[in-house]
């Protein structure tokens, strides 16, 4: 009753082979690349990739993972307590992460590689009441009416209230500063099938419409933040398999897709003009694309699925405009890029996979980390005690390459000081950047209720000249705005994908 082969609609076949116990022993993909699996006492102990690199696993009699060793012989090990819960992870660089549990199996403390601790406190029915992070900042959770969903959260100077419908879906959240009376409110609504119908806040109102199959056929984005509010409408079309095949954007352009199989893209059209066509291999990976401007991109893949080479040329010409080849170490980490235009780039990593060095020709950039993987200033003087390296005990970067950083009590960057120049950051009560200011300009940002940025409004700090007239001052201000790139930018979204940007205050 086990699947041994599958041939898709394109005639591409994948095969599976099993051992005498019915365990998967070999997987052969449609390109003929084989991945092998070996077992001992019923447990996977060896994984052999198509390029013959290996990963080794060690498990106890209960099947719990005790160690993993990659192709570079870097070993990560785990230990467990009497209840079978993970107690400690021992990393390949000889650091440890330790877990502490109560008698009910709830995580109560987590000690990181810096020996800093985060802690958690629960009520008698197992609901999280208090969380203290590595930075010692505390978040409190409160519950109403026996709900398992928090109705209030208090952290730093912020209080957030949550309201749910009878199905447990969030219908409203509002946040205010402690002691304040100004609330930032976001609301949500759903249909009987659980589809999101509306999501509203002060900056933007969103509406979705669905067909009988549950496909999103239309989305309205009400741009309430504009001086003259507008609505952006997306209209979507689907095939018989409920795959989206076309979208008409708010600017009137229709984008359509030609797909095959389970949705693999073959071509993209804008209105009636084909913009891009794609070529795919037996695994349906992109190996070529022809753009509407006559440029042809080619790429190849390793047996392990890693990108090996990319080239760009004009259609019908052999001369390459751009080319890159990629090389990886045995653990799959990118270690070398040979770029036709930029030359060679090399990368070096530490035993836990953190990037230590990037070099090109005679240029070199180095990186340093504390044991808990917090970025450190590589130019900082070394600690005189080699057995006690620099550590960021609160997991917060305060200085890097001569730049100083300051944070608010919720951990958001508040001030950046670089070469004596100060940049100030202001955040909303949902931790989204709302304002940036320095000596040159002020930038304000807005978001919809899904957290997508919907506008950026930047203005230069122009100082009027009293001896000049209003027309001269306005022209000078516009010139300074243009020099600094200041303008109003609208961001229009199609789901989680940025569909397009629109710049200008007059559009």
Coordinates of C-alpha atoms in Angstrom, one line a residue:
X1 CA 0.0 0.0 0.0
X2 CA 3.0 2.3 -0.2
X3 CA 3.5 4.8 -3.1
X4 CA 6.4 3.6 -5.3
X5 CA 6.1 6.1 -8.2
X6 CA 4.1 9.1 -9.2
X7 CA 4.0 10.6 -12.7
X8 CA 2.6 14.1 -12.9
X9 CA 0.7 15.7 -15.8
X10 CA 3.9 16.7 -17.5
X11 CA 5.1 13.1 -17.6
X12 CA 7.7 13.6 -14.9
X13 CA 8.2 10.6 -12.5
X14 CA 9.2 10.5 -8.9
X15 CA 10.1 7.1 -7.3
X16 CA 10.2 5.9 -3.7
X17 CA 11.9 2.7 -2.5
X18 CA 11.5 1.1 0.9
X19 CA 13.5 -1.4 3.1
X20 CA 12.1 -4.6 4.5
X21 CA 10.5 -2.8 7.3
X22 CA 8.6 -0.4 5.0
X23 CA 10.8 2.6 5.8
X24 CA 11.7 4.9 3.0
X25 CA 15.2 3.9 1.8
X26 CA 15.6 6.0 -1.4
X27 CA 13.8 8.8 -3.1
X28 CA 14.6 9.4 -6.8
X29 CA 13.2 12.7 -8.1
X30 CA 12.2 13.4 -11.7
X31 CA 15.7 14.6 -12.6
X32 CA 17.2 11.2 -11.5
X33 CA 18.8 12.6 -8.3
X34 CA 18.6 10.2 -5.4
X35 CA 18.4 10.8 -1.7
X36 CA 19.1 7.8 0.5
X37 CA 18.0 7.0 4.1
X38 CA 19.6 4.5 6.5
X39 CA 18.2 3.2 9.8
X40 CA 19.3 1.4 12.9
X41 CA 16.7 0.0 15.4
X42 CA 14.0 1.6 13.3
X43 CA 15.5 5.1 13.7
X44 CA 17.0 7.3 10.9
X45 CA 20.8 7.5 11.4
X46 CA 22.1 8.6 8.0
X47 CA 20.8 10.8 5.3
X48 CA 22.8 10.8 2.0
X49 CA 22.1 13.7 -0.3
X50 CA 22.3 13.5 -4.1
X51 CA 25.8 15.0 -4.1
X52 CA 26.8 12.2 -1.6
X53 CA 27.2 14.6 1.4
X54 CA 25.8 13.2 4.6
X55 CA 23.9 14.1 7.7
X56 CA 24.1 11.8 10.7
X57 CA 21.5 11.4 13.5
X58 CA 21.7 9.7 16.9
X59 CA 18.5 8.9 18.8
X60 CA 17.7 7.2 22.1
X61 CA 15.3 4.3 22.6
X62 CA 12.4 6.6 22.8
X63 CA 13.2 8.1 19.4
X64 CA 14.3 11.5 20.8
X65 CA 17.1 13.2 18.8
X66 CA 20.4 13.1 20.7
X67 CA 22.7 14.5 18.1
X68 CA 23.0 15.8 14.6
X69 CA 26.3 15.9 12.7
X70 CA 26.4 17.7 9.4
X71 CA 28.7 17.1 6.4
X72 CA 31.4 19.3 8.0
X73 CA 31.4 17.2 11.1
X74 CA 29.7 19.9 13.2
X75 CA 27.8 18.2 16.0
X76 CA 24.8 19.6 17.8
X77 CA 23.6 17.5 20.8
X78 CA 20.4 17.5 23.0
X79 CA 19.7 16.1 26.5
X80 CA 16.4 15.5 28.1
X81 CA 15.0 15.5 31.7
X82 CA 13.2 12.6 33.4
X83 CA 9.9 13.6 31.8
X84 CA 11.3 13.5 28.3
X85 CA 11.4 17.3 27.8
X86 CA 14.4 18.9 26.3
X87 CA 16.8 20.1 28.9
X88 CA 19.8 21.4 27.0
X89 CA 21.0 22.0 23.5
X90 CA 24.8 21.9 23.1
X91 CA 25.9 23.8 20.0
X92 CA 28.7 23.0 17.7
X93 CA 30.7 26.0 19.0
X94 CA 30.6 24.6 22.6
X95 CA 27.8 26.9 23.9
X96 CA 24.6 25.7 25.5
X97 CA 20.9 26.7 25.6
X98 CA 19.1 25.4 28.7
X99 CA 15.4 24.8 29.4
X100 CA 13.7 24.6 32.8
X101 CA 10.2 23.2 33.2
X102 CA 7.8 23.0 36.1
X103 CA 6.1 19.7 37.2
X104 CA 3.2 20.4 34.7
X105 CA 5.5 20.5 31.8
X106 CA 5.4 24.2 31.3
X107 CA 8.5 26.1 30.3
X108 CA 9.4 28.4 33.2
X109 CA 13.0 29.5 32.4
X110 CA 15.2 29.7 29.4
X111 CA 18.9 30.3 29.8
X112 CA 20.7 31.3 26.7
X113 CA 24.3 31.0 25.6
X114 CA 25.2 34.2 27.5
X115 CA 23.9 32.8 30.7
X116 CA 21.0 35.3 30.6
X117 CA 17.6 34.1 31.6
X118 CA 14.1 34.6 30.3
X119 CA 11.2 33.5 32.5
X120 CA 7.5 32.6 32.2
X121 CA 4.8 32.4 34.8
X122 CA 1.4 30.7 34.4
X123 CA -2.0 30.6 36.2
X124 CA -3.4 27.3 37.7
X125 CA -5.0 26.4 34.3
X126 CA -1.8 26.9 32.4
X127 CA -2.4 30.3 30.8
X128 CA 0.6 32.5 30.4
X129 CA 0.5 35.4 32.9
X130 CA 3.9 37.0 32.8
X131 CA 6.9 36.9 30.5
X132 CA 10.2 38.4 31.3
X133 CA 12.7 38.6 28.4
X134 CA 16.4 38.4 28.3
X135 CA 16.4 42.2 28.4
X136 CA 14.5 42.0 31.7
X137 CA 11.5 43.8 30.2
X138 CA 8.2 42.2 31.4
X139 CA 4.9 41.5 29.6
X140 CA 1.7 40.7 31.6
X141 CA -1.3 38.9 30.1
X142 CA -4.8 39.1 31.6
X143 CA -7.9 37.0 30.7
X144 CA -11.6 37.4 31.1
X145 CA -14.6 35.0 31.3
X146 CA -12.5 31.9 31.5
X147 CA -11.1 32.5 28.0
X148 CA -7.8 31.0 26.9
X149 CA -7.2 34.0 24.7
X150 CA -5.7 37.1 26.4
X151 CA -8.0 40.1 26.6
X152 CA -5.4 42.5 27.9
X153 CA -1.6 42.8 27.6
X154 CA 0.5 45.2 29.5
X155 CA 4.2 45.8 28.5
X156 CA 6.3 48.8 29.2
X157 CA 4.1 51.9 29.0
X158 CA 1.6 50.2 26.7
X159 CA -1.8 48.5 27.4
X160 CA -3.4 46.5 24.6
X161 CA -7.0 45.2 24.8
X162 CA -8.3 42.3 22.6
X163 CA -11.9 41.4 21.7
X164 CA -12.9 38.2 20.1
X165 CA -16.1 36.8 18.5
X166 CA -17.7 33.5 19.7
X167 CA -15.4 31.6 17.4
X168 CA -12.3 33.0 19.0
X169 CA -11.5 35.3 16.1
X170 CA -10.0 38.7 16.8
X171 CA -12.5 41.4 16.0
X172 CA -10.9 44.4 17.7
X173 CA -7.6 45.4 19.3
X174 CA -6.9 48.8 20.8
X175 CA -3.8 50.1 22.5
X176 CA -2.9 53.2 24.6
X177 CA -0.1 54.4 26.7
X178 CA -0.4 53.9 30.4
X179 CA -2.5 56.7 31.8
X180 CA -3.4 58.0 28.4
X181 CA -6.8 58.4 26.8
X182 CA -5.9 58.2 23.1
X183 CA -6.5 54.7 21.7
X184 CA -5.1 53.3 18.5
X185 CA -8.0 51.0 17.4
X186 CA -8.1 48.3 14.7
X187 CA -11.2 46.2 13.9
X188 CA -11.8 43.0 11.9
X189 CA -14.9 41.3 10.5
X190 CA -15.5 37.8 9.1
X191 CA -18.2 35.9 7.1
X192 CA -19.8 32.7 8.1
X193 CA -17.0 30.7 6.4
X194 CA -14.3 32.4 8.4
X195 CA -13.1 34.6 5.5
X196 CA -11.8 38.0 6.5
X197 CA -14.3 40.6 5.2
X198 CA -13.0 43.8 6.6
X199 CA -9.9 45.2 8.5
X200 CA -10.0 48.9 9.5
X201 CA -7.9 51.5 11.2
X202 CA -7.5 55.2 11.1
X203 CA -5.3 55.2 8.0
X204 CA -7.0 52.6 5.8
X205 CA -10.1 50.5 5.4
X206 CA -9.9 47.1 3.7
X207 CA -12.8 45.1 2.3
X208 CA -12.7 41.6 0.7
X209 CA -15.4 39.9 -1.5
X210 CA -15.5 36.1 -2.3
X211 CA -17.2 33.8 -4.7
X212 CA -19.1 30.6 -3.8
X213 CA -15.9 28.6 -3.8
X214 CA -14.2 31.0 -1.3
X215 CA -11.9 32.7 -3.8
X216 CA -11.1 36.3 -3.2
X217 CA -12.6 38.0 -6.2
X218 CA -12.3 41.6 -5.2
X219 CA -10.4 43.8 -2.6
X220 CA -11.1 47.4 -1.8
X221 CA -8.4 49.5 -0.2
X222 CA -9.9 52.8 1.1
X223 CA -7.0 55.3 1.3
X224 CA -8.4 57.4 4.1
X225 CA -5.0 59.0 4.9
X226 CA -5.0 61.1 1.7
X227 CA -6.1 64.7 1.6
X228 CA -8.7 63.5 -0.9
X229 CA -9.5 59.9 0.1
X230 CA -9.5 57.4 -2.8
X231 CA -10.2 53.7 -3.1
X232 CA -7.9 51.2 -4.8
X233 CA -9.7 48.1 -6.2
X234 CA -8.2 44.8 -7.2
X235 CA -10.3 42.3 -9.2
X236 CA -9.2 38.6 -9.4
X237 CA -10.1 35.8 -11.8
X238 CA -9.7 32.1 -11.3
X239 CA -9.8 28.9 -13.4
X240 CA -11.7 25.7 -12.8
X241 CA -9.1 24.6 -10.3
X242 CA -9.5 27.8 -8.3
X243 CA -6.0 29.0 -9.2
X244 CA -5.8 32.7 -9.8
X245 CA -5.1 33.4 -13.5
X246 CA -5.6 37.2 -13.7
X247 CA -5.8 40.4 -11.7
X248 CA -7.0 43.8 -12.8
X249 CA -5.1 46.4 -10.7
X250 CA -6.4 49.7 -9.4
X251 CA -4.5 51.5 -12.3
X252 CA -6.6 49.6 -14.8
X253 CA -3.9 47.2 -16.0
X254 CA -4.7 43.5 -16.2
X255 CA -2.0 41.1 -15.2
X256 CA -2.5 37.5 -16.3
X257 CA -0.6 34.3 -15.7
X258 CA -0.3 31.2 -17.9
X259 CA 0.3 28.2 -15.7
X260 CA 0.5 24.4 -16.0
X261 CA 0.1 21.5 -13.5
X262 CA -0.4 22.6 -10.0
X263 CA 0.3 26.2 -10.7
X264 CA 3.8 26.4 -12.2
X265 CA 4.2 29.7 -14.0
X266 CA 4.9 29.6 -17.7
X267 CA 4.2 33.2 -18.8
X268 CA 3.2 36.6 -17.4
X269 CA 1.2 39.2 -19.5
X270 CA 0.4 42.8 -18.8
X271 CA -2.8 43.7 -20.7
X272 CA -2.2 42.0 -24.1
X273 CA 1.6 42.1 -24.0
X274 CA 3.7 39.2 -22.8
X275 CA 6.3 40.4 -20.4
X276 CA 8.1 37.2 -19.4
X277 CA 8.0 33.6 -20.4
X278 CA 9.6 30.8 -18.4
X279 CA 11.4 27.6 -19.1
X280 CA 11.4 24.9 -16.4
X281 CA 13.4 21.6 -15.7
X282 CA 12.0 18.2 -14.8
X283 CA 11.5 19.4 -11.2
X284 CA 9.6 22.5 -12.4
X285 CA 12.4 24.8 -11.3
X286 CA 13.0 27.9 -13.4
X287 CA 16.0 27.4 -15.8
X288 CA 15.3 30.2 -18.2
X289 CA 13.2 33.3 -18.7
X290 CA 12.8 35.5 -21.7
X291 CA 11.8 39.1 -20.9
X292 CA 9.8 41.4 -23.1
X293 CA 12.8 43.7 -23.6
X294 CA 14.7 40.9 -25.3
X295 CA 16.9 39.9 -22.3
X296 CA 17.3 36.2 -21.6
X297 CA 18.2 34.8 -18.2
X298 CA 19.5 31.3 -17.7
X299 CA 20.2 29.4 -14.5
X300 CA 21.3 25.9 -13.4
X301 CA 20.8 23.9 -10.2
X302 CA 22.9 21.5 -8.2
X303 CA 21.6 17.9 -7.5
X304 CA 20.8 19.2 -4.0
X305 CA 18.6 22.0 -5.4
X306 CA 21.1 24.9 -4.9
X307 CA 21.5 27.6 -7.5
X308 CA 24.7 27.1 -9.4
X309 CA 24.9 29.6 -12.2
X310 CA 23.0 32.6 -13.6
X311 CA 23.6 34.4 -16.9
X312 CA 22.0 37.3 -18.6
X313 CA 22.3 38.0 -22.3
X314 CA 20.4 39.6 -25.2
X315 CA 18.2 37.2 -27.2
X316 CA 20.1 35.7 -30.1
X317 CA 23.5 36.9 -28.8
X318 CA 26.2 34.8 -27.1
X319 CA 27.9 37.7 -25.2
X320 CA 26.9 37.7 -21.6
X321 CA 25.8 41.0 -20.0
X322 CA 26.0 39.5 -16.5
X323 CA 27.0 36.1 -15.1
X324 CA 27.3 34.6 -11.7
X325 CA 28.4 31.2 -10.5
X326 CA 27.8 29.9 -6.9
X327 CA 29.8 27.4 -4.9
X328 CA 28.8 25.9 -1.6
X329 CA 30.6 24.0 1.2
X330 CA 29.6 20.5 2.1
X331 CA 27.0 21.8 4.6
X332 CA 25.3 23.8 1.9
X333 CA 26.5 27.2 3.0
X334 CA 27.3 29.7 0.2
X335 CA 31.1 30.1 0.2
X336 CA 32.0 31.6 -3.2
X337 CA 30.4 33.8 -5.9
X338 CA 32.2 34.4 -9.2
X339 CA 30.6 37.5 -10.6
X340 CA 31.5 38.6 -14.2
X341 CA 31.2 42.3 -13.3
X342 CA 32.1 42.4 -9.6
X343 CA 34.8 39.7 -9.4
X344 CA 35.1 37.0 -6.8
X345 CA 33.2 37.1 -3.4
X346 CA 34.2 34.7 -0.6
X347 CA 32.3 33.9 2.6
X348 CA 33.4 32.3 5.8
X349 CA 31.3 30.9 8.6
X350 CA 31.7 29.8 12.2
X351 CA 30.7 26.3 13.5
X352 CA 27.1 27.3 14.0
X353 CA 26.7 28.9 10.6
X354 CA 27.1 32.6 11.4
X355 CA 28.8 34.7 8.7
X356 CA 32.2 35.7 10.0
X357 CA 33.8 37.2 6.8
X358 CA 32.8 38.5 3.4
X359 CA 35.7 39.4 1.1
X360 CA 36.0 40.7 -2.5
X361 CA 39.4 41.4 -4.1
X362 CA 41.2 43.5 -1.5
X363 CA 38.1 44.4 0.5
X364 CA 37.1 42.5 3.5
X365 CA 34.1 42.9 5.9
X366 CA 34.2 41.0 9.2
X367 CA 31.4 40.2 11.7
X368 CA 31.5 39.2 15.3
X369 CA 28.9 37.7 17.6
X370 CA 28.5 37.0 21.3
X371 CA 27.7 33.4 22.4
X372 CA 24.0 34.1 22.0
X373 CA 24.4 35.2 18.4
X374 CA 24.0 38.9 19.1
X375 CA 25.9 41.0 16.6
X376 CA 29.0 42.7 18.1
X377 CA 31.2 45.5 16.9
X378 CA 34.2 43.8 15.2
X379 CA 36.3 46.9 15.7
X380 CA 35.8 46.9 19.5
X381 CA 39.0 46.1 21.5
X382 CA 39.1 42.4 22.5
X383 CA 38.3 41.3 26.0
X384 CA 41.6 40.8 27.9
X385 CA 40.1 37.6 29.2
X386 CA 39.9 35.1 26.3
X387 CA 37.7 32.8 28.4
X388 CA 35.1 35.6 29.0
X389 CA 34.2 37.1 25.6
X390 CA 32.1 40.2 25.1
X391 CA 28.4 39.5 25.7
X392 CA 25.2 41.5 25.2
X393 CA 23.5 40.3 28.4
X394 CA 20.2 42.0 27.5
X395 CA 20.3 41.0 23.8
X396 CA 20.3 44.7 22.7
X397 CA 22.9 46.1 20.3
X398 CA 24.0 49.5 21.7
X399 CA 27.1 50.2 19.6
X400 CA 28.3 49.1 16.2
X401 CA 31.2 50.4 14.1
X402 CA 31.1 53.8 15.8
X403 CA 27.3 54.2 15.7
X404 CA 25.4 54.3 19.0
X405 CA 21.8 53.0 19.4
X406 CA 19.2 53.7 22.1
X407 CA 16.0 51.9 22.6
X408 CA 12.6 52.5 24.3
X409 CA 11.3 50.2 27.0
X410 CA 9.6 48.0 24.4
X411 CA 12.9 47.4 22.6
X412 CA 12.2 49.7 19.7
X413 CA 15.1 51.7 18.3
X414 CA 14.6 55.3 19.6
X415 CA 17.8 57.1 18.7
X416 CA 20.7 56.5 16.4
X417 CA 23.9 58.6 16.7
X418 CA 26.3 58.4 13.8
X419 CA 29.2 60.8 13.5
X420 CA 27.6 63.1 15.9
X421 CA 24.3 63.3 13.9
X422 CA 21.2 62.1 15.6
X423 CA 18.3 60.2 14.0
X424 CA 15.1 59.9 16.0
X425 CA 12.5 57.1 15.6
X426 CA 8.9 57.1 16.8
X427 CA 6.8 53.9 16.9
X428 CA 3.1 53.3 17.1
X429 CA 1.6 51.2 19.8
X430 CA 1.8 48.1 17.6
X431 CA 5.6 48.5 17.2
X432 CA 5.4 49.9 13.6
X433 CA 7.7 52.8 12.7
X434 CA 5.6 55.9 12.4
X435 CA 8.1 58.8 12.2
X436 CA 11.8 59.4 11.5
X437 CA 13.5 62.7 12.0
X438 CA 17.0 64.0 11.7
X439 CA 18.6 67.5 11.0
X440 CA 17.7 67.3 7.3
X441 CA 14.1 65.9 7.0
X442 CA 11.1 64.3 8.7
X443 CA 9.5 61.1 7.4
X444 CA 6.1 59.8 8.5
X445 CA 4.7 56.3 7.8
X446 CA 1.2 54.8 7.9
X447 CA 0.0 51.2 8.0
X448 CA -3.2 49.3 7.4
X449 CA -4.7 46.9 10.0
X450 CA -2.7 44.0 8.5
X451 CA 0.5 45.8 9.3
X452 CA 1.3 46.6 5.6
X453 CA 2.9 50.0 5.1
X454 CA 0.6 52.1 2.9
X455 CA 2.4 55.4 2.7
X456 CA 5.6 57.3 3.4
X457 CA 5.5 61.1 3.5
X458 CA 8.9 62.8 3.7
X459 CA 9.5 66.5 3.9
X460 CA 12.7 68.5 4.1
X461 CA 13.4 70.8 7.0
X462 CA 13.5 74.0 5.0
X463 CA 14.0 77.2 6.9
X464 CA 12.2 80.1 5.3
X465 CA 14.2 83.3 4.5
X466 CA 12.3 86.3 5.8
X467 CA 13.8 88.6 3.2
X468 CA 12.5 86.3 0.4
X469 CA 8.9 86.2 -0.9
X470 CA 6.6 83.3 -0.6
X471 CA 7.1 82.1 -4.2
X472 CA 10.9 82.1 -3.8
X473 CA 10.6 80.2 -0.5
X474 CA 8.2 77.6 -2.0
X475 CA 10.5 77.0 -4.9
X476 CA 13.5 76.7 -2.6
X477 CA 11.6 74.2 -0.4
X478 CA 10.7 72.1 -3.4
X479 CA 14.3 72.1 -4.6
X480 CA 15.5 70.9 -1.3
X481 CA 12.8 68.2 -1.2
X482 CA 13.9 67.0 -4.6
X483 CA 17.6 67.0 -3.6
X484 CA 16.8 64.8 -0.5
X485 CA 14.3 62.6 -2.4
X486 CA 11.4 63.8 -0.3
X487 CA 7.9 63.1 -1.6
X488 CA 4.7 61.2 -0.8
X489 CA 4.9 57.5 -1.7
X490 CA 1.8 55.3 -1.7
X491 CA 2.3 51.5 -1.4
X492 CA -0.5 49.4 -3.0
X493 CA -0.6 45.7 -1.9
X494 CA -1.9 42.6 -3.5
X495 CA -2.1 40.3 -0.5
X496 CA 1.3 40.1 1.1
X497 CA 3.0 41.2 -2.2
X498 CA 3.7 44.9 -2.9
X499 CA 1.9 45.4 -6.3
X500 CA 3.2 48.9 -7.1
X501 CA 4.3 52.2 -5.7
X502 CA 3.0 55.6 -6.6
X503 CA 5.0 58.8 -6.0
X504 CA 3.9 62.4 -6.0
X505 CA 1.6 64.6 -4.0
X506 CA -0.5 65.6 -7.0
X507 CA -1.4 62.0 -8.3

